[in-house]
Amino acid sequence: MKSKIDYFNPLILVVGILAFLAMGYVGSFNYRFEDPLKLEVILTVIFACIVFIAGYFIVERKIDIKSHYDFDFLSEKLILGLAVIALVLQALNLVLLGGIPLFNSTLKANATTNIWRIAYPLFLIMINLLLAKHYNRKYLGLVLAGALIFGLNGYRTSVLGIMGSSFITLYYLNKISRKVGAAFIALIVIGLMAVGYIASQSITTQHWTLNPLELVFYRAAFTLEVFEKIIPLAGTTNGHILGMIFSSGSPRTFVGEYVLHYTVCLTSTLFGPVMLDFGYIGLAIQMIFMGAFLGLLNKLKKGFGIGIYSIILTHTIIWIETGPTDIMIWFLYLIGLIYVIISLKKRE
């Protein structure tokens, strides 16, 4: 799928944010609100997008990187072996849980074990490095196997993380024909809707009547409703959520207790946690950092750099709904940061 247009440069995040906002606005009429989203929500989202774009263009115009670092010590056999080990670990995780979390809400609540926290990022990193540096068509089967076995945990983000990042990696390798691209996108969409719908039906305390497509719009509306309730509380948690991300506790559960005053694990958009902690100044710093950082990684899309960029871009897109509250994904950012620093030093 060769094209002069770079469909997955960092500005795709802005497209994703605005699309999510549009879905939430439509959903606010049909499934959740008596009134549509407030203008303050829309203006705050637009402000965040503008700051992100500014961060991206600062790097795009001011920094030139002609060299990159490749992890030459990582052989094809080693990367493949680590990817397979990650799948085995996740299979072991399911065995120890005693069932399939996708079909059992109680198991799902306990599915993100320490084994999973090792297995998922290990597979995610290895499959993308494998495709980026040692592409072989047979490894596409490994991608599908990973999406399936991690999807059994009941979380859509795992399916999107694996399938989305692999798709972007293949795109930059020019390995995606129109037919393969359409099939890949269809699998991602169907996989996300299926996991989300099946998981919602397995919650014994809730009874959903929405179909899979309606559920997507409902989730967008509800997540933006949470963000709407966060805006008047901006800056009142004084960094507590950030501290929880890098220590112990559940940031999303804390958001539920703090904003809605009952114990529930909530997604609050890419902007919710930082707004609660640090207000508009914190939001501006986060978005300019993300714009600049993704801009730097975008300049290093060679060899393993393609895989690293694809992983981090995909999970930043996922954060549009879920919010940046996962220490595991910040670990991926750390890997990207180390890669950028090494490449900048090599340039010097």
Tab-separated table of C-alpha atoms in Angstrom:
chain	number	residue	atom	x	y	z
A	1	MET	CA	0.000	0.000	0.000
A	2	LYS	CA	2.453	2.660	-1.205
A	3	SER	CA	1.432	6.283	-0.890
A	4	LYS	CA	3.060	9.696	-0.796
A	5	ILE	CA	0.816	10.547	2.143
A	6	ASP	CA	2.054	9.360	5.530
A	7	TYR	CA	-1.246	8.233	6.993
A	8	PHE	CA	0.309	7.325	10.330
A	9	ASN	CA	2.399	10.360	11.151
A	10	PRO	CA	1.751	11.691	14.696
A	11	LEU	CA	-1.082	13.947	13.519
A	12	ILE	CA	-3.240	10.823	13.166
A	13	LEU	CA	-3.699	11.201	16.919
A	14	VAL	CA	-5.551	14.472	16.353
A	15	VAL	CA	-7.794	12.767	13.796
A	16	GLY	CA	-8.509	10.029	16.343
A	17	ILE	CA	-9.276	12.557	19.101
A	18	LEU	CA	-11.718	14.502	16.933
A	19	ALA	CA	-13.374	11.271	15.719
A	20	PHE	CA	-13.809	10.116	19.328
A	21	LEU	CA	-15.243	13.514	20.247
A	22	ALA	CA	-17.728	13.265	17.356
A	23	MET	CA	-18.800	9.750	18.384
A	24	GLY	CA	-19.218	10.875	21.974
A	25	TYR	CA	-21.276	13.879	20.898
A	26	VAL	CA	-23.590	11.667	18.847
A	27	GLY	CA	-23.759	9.137	21.679
A	28	SER	CA	-24.615	11.876	24.175
A	29	PHE	CA	-27.911	12.420	22.352
A	30	ASN	CA	-28.837	8.789	21.828
A	31	TYR	CA	-27.692	6.781	24.814
A	32	ARG	CA	-26.605	8.755	27.838
A	33	PHE	CA	-27.339	12.423	28.338
A	34	GLU	CA	-30.417	14.533	28.648
A	35	ASP	CA	-28.216	17.339	27.277
A	36	PRO	CA	-25.347	17.112	24.773
A	37	LEU	CA	-21.719	17.604	25.732
A	38	LYS	CA	-20.965	21.056	27.066
A	39	LEU	CA	-19.073	23.559	24.931
A	40	GLU	CA	-16.296	23.626	27.546
A	41	VAL	CA	-15.526	19.957	26.816
A	42	ILE	CA	-15.282	20.591	23.088
A	43	LEU	CA	-13.085	23.687	23.513
A	44	THR	CA	-10.776	21.867	25.965
A	45	VAL	CA	-10.310	19.000	23.518
A	46	ILE	CA	-9.580	21.436	20.684
A	47	PHE	CA	-7.074	23.291	22.909
A	48	ALA	CA	-5.290	19.984	23.645
A	49	CYS	CA	-5.125	19.175	19.917
A	50	ILE	CA	-3.637	22.587	19.086
A	51	VAL	CA	-0.912	22.196	21.725
A	52	PHE	CA	-0.120	18.682	20.465
A	53	ILE	CA	0.204	19.974	16.898
A	54	ALA	CA	2.512	22.748	18.095
A	55	GLY	CA	4.782	20.217	19.827
A	56	TYR	CA	4.907	18.073	16.699
A	57	PHE	CA	5.797	20.945	14.354
A	58	ILE	CA	8.501	22.279	16.691
A	59	VAL	CA	10.339	18.976	16.306
A	60	GLU	CA	9.439	18.574	12.649
A	61	ARG	CA	10.992	21.897	11.670
A	62	LYS	CA	13.803	22.335	14.201
A	63	ILE	CA	15.387	18.883	14.653
A	64	ASP	CA	17.115	16.877	11.939
A	65	ILE	CA	18.007	13.237	12.635
A	66	LYS	CA	19.863	11.338	9.916
A	67	SER	CA	21.008	8.319	11.903
A	68	HIS	CA	19.284	5.762	14.091
A	69	TYR	CA	20.282	2.925	16.401
A	70	ASP	CA	19.568	-0.715	15.619
A	71	PHE	CA	19.693	-3.414	18.253
A	72	ASP	CA	21.979	-5.663	16.228
A	73	PHE	CA	22.455	-8.075	19.123
A	74	LEU	CA	18.791	-9.105	18.818
A	75	SER	CA	18.799	-11.960	16.315
A	76	GLU	CA	15.696	-13.214	14.521
A	77	LYS	CA	15.715	-16.477	16.479
A	78	LEU	CA	16.015	-14.659	19.819
A	79	ILE	CA	13.142	-12.274	19.042
A	80	LEU	CA	10.946	-15.121	17.774
A	81	GLY	CA	11.743	-17.199	20.844
A	82	LEU	CA	10.818	-14.354	23.205
A	83	ALA	CA	7.525	-13.792	21.332
A	84	VAL	CA	6.629	-17.467	21.726
A	85	ILE	CA	7.587	-17.377	25.425
A	86	ALA	CA	5.198	-14.432	25.861
A	87	LEU	CA	2.342	-16.461	24.355
A	88	VAL	CA	3.156	-19.404	26.617
A	89	LEU	CA	3.132	-17.096	29.645
A	90	GLN	CA	-0.285	-15.733	28.721
A	91	ALA	CA	-1.609	-19.269	28.219
A	92	LEU	CA	-0.257	-20.117	31.687
A	93	ASN	CA	-1.975	-17.009	33.023
A	94	LEU	CA	-5.336	-18.231	31.707
A	95	VAL	CA	-4.763	-21.681	33.209
A	96	LEU	CA	-3.938	-20.223	36.617
A	97	LEU	CA	-7.010	-17.986	36.461
A	98	GLY	CA	-9.119	-21.104	35.997
A	99	GLY	CA	-11.115	-19.940	32.995
A	100	ILE	CA	-11.477	-17.380	30.220
A	101	PRO	CA	-11.946	-13.816	31.519
A	102	LEU	CA	-13.674	-12.739	28.300
A	103	PHE	CA	-16.705	-14.794	29.348
A	104	ASN	CA	-16.506	-14.177	33.101
A	105	SER	CA	-16.497	-10.671	34.609
A	106	THR	CA	-15.117	-11.933	37.928
A	107	LEU	CA	-12.122	-13.519	36.228
A	108	LYS	CA	-11.694	-10.419	34.061
A	109	ALA	CA	-11.340	-8.233	37.154
A	110	ASN	CA	-8.331	-10.342	38.172
A	111	ALA	CA	-6.910	-11.060	34.702
A	112	THR	CA	-4.174	-8.405	34.650
A	113	THR	CA	-1.803	-10.431	36.808
A	114	ASN	CA	1.962	-9.991	37.097
A	115	ILE	CA	2.347	-12.744	34.492
A	116	TRP	CA	0.176	-10.772	32.066
A	117	ARG	CA	2.129	-7.586	32.819
A	118	ILE	CA	5.255	-9.360	31.606
A	119	ALA	CA	3.698	-11.343	28.771
A	120	TYR	CA	1.775	-8.570	27.002
A	121	PRO	CA	4.532	-5.946	26.606
A	122	LEU	CA	7.053	-8.694	25.811
A	123	PHE	CA	4.893	-10.048	22.983
A	124	LEU	CA	3.967	-6.585	21.765
A	125	ILE	CA	7.597	-5.479	21.516
A	126	MET	CA	8.929	-8.713	20.054
A	127	ILE	CA	6.270	-9.163	17.361
A	128	ASN	CA	6.791	-5.622	16.087
A	129	LEU	CA	10.593	-5.881	16.154
A	130	LEU	CA	10.307	-9.219	14.390
A	131	LEU	CA	8.159	-7.744	11.628
A	132	ALA	CA	10.210	-4.548	11.362
A	133	LYS	CA	13.646	-6.173	11.063
A	134	HIS	CA	12.994	-9.744	9.958
A	135	TYR	CA	9.725	-9.624	8.040
A	136	ASN	CA	8.334	-12.956	6.927
A	137	ARG	CA	4.752	-13.508	5.878
A	138	LYS	CA	4.455	-16.512	8.186
A	139	TYR	CA	4.806	-14.178	11.197
A	140	LEU	CA	1.359	-12.747	10.425
A	141	GLY	CA	-0.054	-15.950	11.883
A	142	LEU	CA	1.811	-15.162	15.089
A	143	VAL	CA	0.160	-11.716	15.136
A	144	LEU	CA	-3.305	-13.288	14.893
A	145	ALA	CA	-2.434	-15.875	17.548
A	146	GLY	CA	-1.304	-13.116	19.894
A	147	ALA	CA	-4.438	-11.048	19.310
A	148	LEU	CA	-6.591	-14.104	20.030
A	149	ILE	CA	-4.868	-15.351	23.178
A	150	PHE	CA	-4.498	-11.895	24.731
A	151	GLY	CA	-8.022	-10.995	23.619
A	152	LEU	CA	-9.290	-13.828	25.829
A	153	ASN	CA	-8.422	-11.595	28.781
A	154	GLY	CA	-11.506	-9.589	27.838
A	155	TYR	CA	-9.806	-6.256	27.130
A	156	ARG	CA	-10.194	-4.576	23.749
A	157	THR	CA	-6.990	-2.619	24.234
A	158	SER	CA	-4.872	-5.777	23.951
A	159	VAL	CA	-6.428	-6.661	20.598
A	160	LEU	CA	-6.010	-3.115	19.292
A	161	GLY	CA	-2.475	-2.865	20.682
A	162	ILE	CA	-1.286	-5.992	18.869
A	163	MET	CA	-3.261	-5.670	15.645
A	164	GLY	CA	-2.960	-1.890	15.355
A	165	SER	CA	0.786	-1.690	15.951
A	166	SER	CA	1.443	-4.627	13.618
A	167	PHE	CA	-0.646	-2.983	10.918
A	168	ILE	CA	1.314	0.277	11.217
A	169	THR	CA	4.637	-1.597	11.152
A	170	LEU	CA	3.610	-3.461	7.993
A	171	TYR	CA	2.387	-0.207	6.458
A	172	TYR	CA	5.824	1.390	6.820
A	173	LEU	CA	7.465	-1.733	5.407
A	174	ASN	CA	5.219	-1.430	2.322
A	175	LYS	CA	4.000	-4.982	2.941
A	176	ILE	CA	0.289	-4.216	2.880
A	177	SER	CA	-1.656	-4.503	-0.360
A	178	ARG	CA	-5.125	-2.998	-0.609
A	179	LYS	CA	-6.740	-6.408	-0.036
A	180	VAL	CA	-4.547	-7.269	2.922
A	181	GLY	CA	-5.028	-3.771	4.354
A	182	ALA	CA	-8.810	-4.008	4.088
A	183	ALA	CA	-8.788	-7.472	5.673
A	184	PHE	CA	-6.524	-6.304	8.510
A	185	ILE	CA	-8.713	-3.286	9.277
A	186	ALA	CA	-11.839	-5.442	9.158
A	187	LEU	CA	-10.273	-7.894	11.622
A	188	ILE	CA	-9.324	-5.058	13.971
A	189	VAL	CA	-12.819	-3.527	13.907
A	190	ILE	CA	-14.600	-6.874	14.268
A	191	GLY	CA	-12.197	-7.973	17.003
A	192	LEU	CA	-12.677	-4.780	19.010
A	193	MET	CA	-16.453	-4.827	18.732
A	194	ALA	CA	-16.650	-8.551	19.524
A	195	VAL	CA	-14.419	-8.384	22.607
A	196	GLY	CA	-16.192	-5.279	23.910
A	197	TYR	CA	-19.656	-6.731	23.342
A	198	ILE	CA	-18.945	-10.214	24.729
A	199	ALA	CA	-17.228	-8.747	27.778
A	200	SER	CA	-20.194	-6.446	28.451
A	201	GLN	CA	-22.638	-9.364	28.257
A	202	SER	CA	-20.606	-11.330	30.816
A	203	ILE	CA	-21.097	-8.699	33.545
A	204	THR	CA	-23.640	-10.323	35.846
A	205	THR	CA	-24.619	-7.079	37.592
A	206	GLN	CA	-25.487	-5.263	34.368
A	207	HIS	CA	-27.950	-5.994	31.599
A	208	TRP	CA	-27.088	-4.443	28.248
A	209	THR	CA	-29.579	-4.069	25.413
A	210	LEU	CA	-27.261	-2.162	23.051
A	211	ASN	CA	-25.867	-3.887	19.981
A	212	PRO	CA	-22.062	-3.895	19.371
A	213	LEU	CA	-22.109	-0.690	17.261
A	214	GLU	CA	-24.354	1.189	19.695
A	215	LEU	CA	-22.061	0.120	22.515
A	216	VAL	CA	-19.113	1.889	20.817
A	217	PHE	CA	-21.002	5.210	20.733
A	218	TYR	CA	-22.249	4.707	24.281
A	219	ARG	CA	-18.733	4.105	25.606
A	220	ALA	CA	-17.441	7.240	23.873
A	221	ALA	CA	-20.296	9.299	25.313
A	222	PHE	CA	-19.849	7.934	28.817
A	223	THR	CA	-16.068	8.494	28.804
A	224	LEU	CA	-16.529	12.085	27.671
A	225	GLU	CA	-19.220	12.529	30.332
A	226	VAL	CA	-16.610	11.551	32.932
A	227	PHE	CA	-14.213	14.113	31.455
A	228	GLU	CA	-16.988	16.721	31.546
A	229	LYS	CA	-17.349	16.125	35.292
A	230	ILE	CA	-13.557	16.332	35.725
A	231	ILE	CA	-13.182	19.832	34.234
A	232	PRO	CA	-14.706	21.683	37.257
A	233	LEU	CA	-12.375	19.639	39.488
A	234	ALA	CA	-9.238	20.473	37.481
A	235	GLY	CA	-6.048	20.577	39.533
A	236	THR	CA	-7.635	19.398	42.774
A	237	THR	CA	-5.824	16.047	43.167
A	238	ASN	CA	-2.366	17.687	43.139
A	239	GLY	CA	-0.479	14.897	41.393
A	240	HIS	CA	-2.073	12.006	43.309
A	241	ILE	CA	-3.058	10.106	40.145
A	242	LEU	CA	0.447	10.479	38.698
A	243	GLY	CA	1.865	9.105	41.933
A	244	MET	CA	-0.495	6.115	41.798
A	245	ILE	CA	0.582	5.284	38.238
A	246	PHE	CA	4.181	4.818	39.331
A	247	SER	CA	3.484	3.180	42.692
A	248	SER	CA	0.503	1.107	43.791
A	249	GLY	CA	-3.248	1.382	43.560
A	250	SER	CA	-5.705	1.750	40.699
A	251	PRO	CA	-5.763	5.238	39.119
A	252	ARG	CA	-8.969	4.502	37.193
A	253	THR	CA	-10.763	3.306	40.319
A	254	PHE	CA	-9.566	6.429	42.133
A	255	VAL	CA	-11.023	8.583	39.333
A	256	GLY	CA	-14.348	6.768	39.725
A	257	GLU	CA	-14.412	7.321	43.491
A	258	TYR	CA	-13.251	10.932	43.262
A	259	VAL	CA	-15.483	12.049	40.386
A	260	LEU	CA	-18.620	9.883	40.681
A	261	HIS	CA	-18.270	9.041	44.395
A	262	TYR	CA	-18.616	5.284	44.092
A	263	THR	CA	-16.179	2.446	43.500
A	264	VAL	CA	-15.942	1.849	39.773
A	265	CYS	CA	-13.047	1.606	37.332
A	266	LEU	CA	-13.425	4.467	34.839
A	267	THR	CA	-11.802	5.603	31.630
A	268	SER	CA	-11.594	9.392	31.437
A	269	THR	CA	-10.002	10.189	28.033
A	270	LEU	CA	-6.402	11.143	27.283
A	271	PHE	CA	-6.979	14.410	29.130
A	272	GLY	CA	-8.861	13.401	32.298
A	273	PRO	CA	-6.086	12.219	34.678
A	274	VAL	CA	-3.707	15.100	33.960
A	275	MET	CA	-6.552	17.630	34.219
A	276	LEU	CA	-7.506	16.308	37.660
A	277	ASP	CA	-3.891	16.407	38.824
A	278	PHE	CA	-2.549	19.627	37.301
A	279	GLY	CA	-5.312	21.484	35.451
A	280	TYR	CA	-4.871	23.185	32.088
A	281	ILE	CA	-1.140	23.793	32.598
A	282	GLY	CA	-0.579	20.076	33.121
A	283	LEU	CA	-2.714	19.284	30.081
A	284	ALA	CA	-0.650	21.664	27.930
A	285	ILE	CA	2.651	20.147	29.133
A	286	GLN	CA	1.417	16.601	28.483
A	287	MET	CA	0.187	17.356	24.979
A	288	ILE	CA	3.249	19.329	23.852
A	289	PHE	CA	5.453	16.514	25.186
A	290	MET	CA	3.466	13.860	23.315
A	291	GLY	CA	3.524	15.885	20.098
A	292	ALA	CA	7.281	16.443	20.297
A	293	PHE	CA	8.074	12.892	21.411
A	294	LEU	CA	6.032	11.209	18.686
A	295	GLY	CA	7.569	13.673	16.229
A	296	LEU	CA	11.064	12.533	17.235
A	297	LEU	CA	10.150	8.848	16.964
A	298	ASN	CA	8.574	9.537	13.576
A	299	LYS	CA	11.985	10.709	12.330
A	300	LEU	CA	13.564	7.412	13.430
A	301	LYS	CA	11.358	5.007	11.457
A	302	LYS	CA	14.103	2.687	10.195
A	303	GLY	CA	14.705	-0.917	11.174
A	304	PHE	CA	13.639	-1.534	14.752
A	305	GLY	CA	12.636	2.136	14.955
A	306	ILE	CA	9.558	1.336	12.859
A	307	GLY	CA	8.367	-1.184	15.439
A	308	ILE	CA	9.056	1.124	18.392
A	309	TYR	CA	7.182	4.016	16.758
A	310	SER	CA	4.228	1.773	15.827
A	311	ILE	CA	3.863	0.434	19.376
A	312	ILE	CA	3.949	3.841	21.057
A	313	LEU	CA	1.703	5.557	18.499
A	314	THR	CA	-0.894	2.787	18.756
A	315	HIS	CA	-1.042	2.913	22.543
A	316	THR	CA	-1.210	6.701	22.564
A	317	ILE	CA	-4.232	6.372	20.268
A	318	ILE	CA	-5.718	3.838	22.707
A	319	TRP	CA	-5.188	6.403	25.472
A	320	ILE	CA	-7.673	8.713	23.709
A	321	GLU	CA	-10.367	6.722	25.514
A	322	THR	CA	-8.617	5.004	28.400
A	323	GLY	CA	-6.253	7.746	29.597
A	324	PRO	CA	-2.484	7.479	30.282
A	325	THR	CA	-2.755	5.602	33.568
A	326	ASP	CA	-0.858	2.399	32.663
A	327	ILE	CA	2.680	2.131	34.017
A	328	MET	CA	3.262	-0.689	31.516
A	329	ILE	CA	2.707	1.668	28.579
A	330	TRP	CA	4.842	4.380	30.172
A	331	PHE	CA	7.542	1.689	30.224
A	332	LEU	CA	7.160	1.511	26.436
A	333	TYR	CA	7.557	5.300	26.330
A	334	LEU	CA	10.777	4.856	28.339
A	335	ILE	CA	12.089	2.412	25.739
A	336	GLY	CA	11.249	4.959	23.054
A	337	LEU	CA	12.996	7.702	25.010
A	338	ILE	CA	16.159	5.590	25.364
A	339	TYR	CA	16.026	4.895	21.617
A	340	VAL	CA	15.728	8.629	20.867
A	341	ILE	CA	18.606	9.558	23.203
A	342	ILE	CA	20.926	6.915	21.728
A	343	SER	CA	20.058	8.023	18.185
A	344	LEU	CA	20.624	11.712	19.008
A	345	LYS	CA	24.011	10.889	20.544
A	346	LYS	CA	24.920	8.876	17.463
A	347	ARG	CA	24.128	11.941	15.343
A	348	GLU	CA	26.551	14.017	17.402
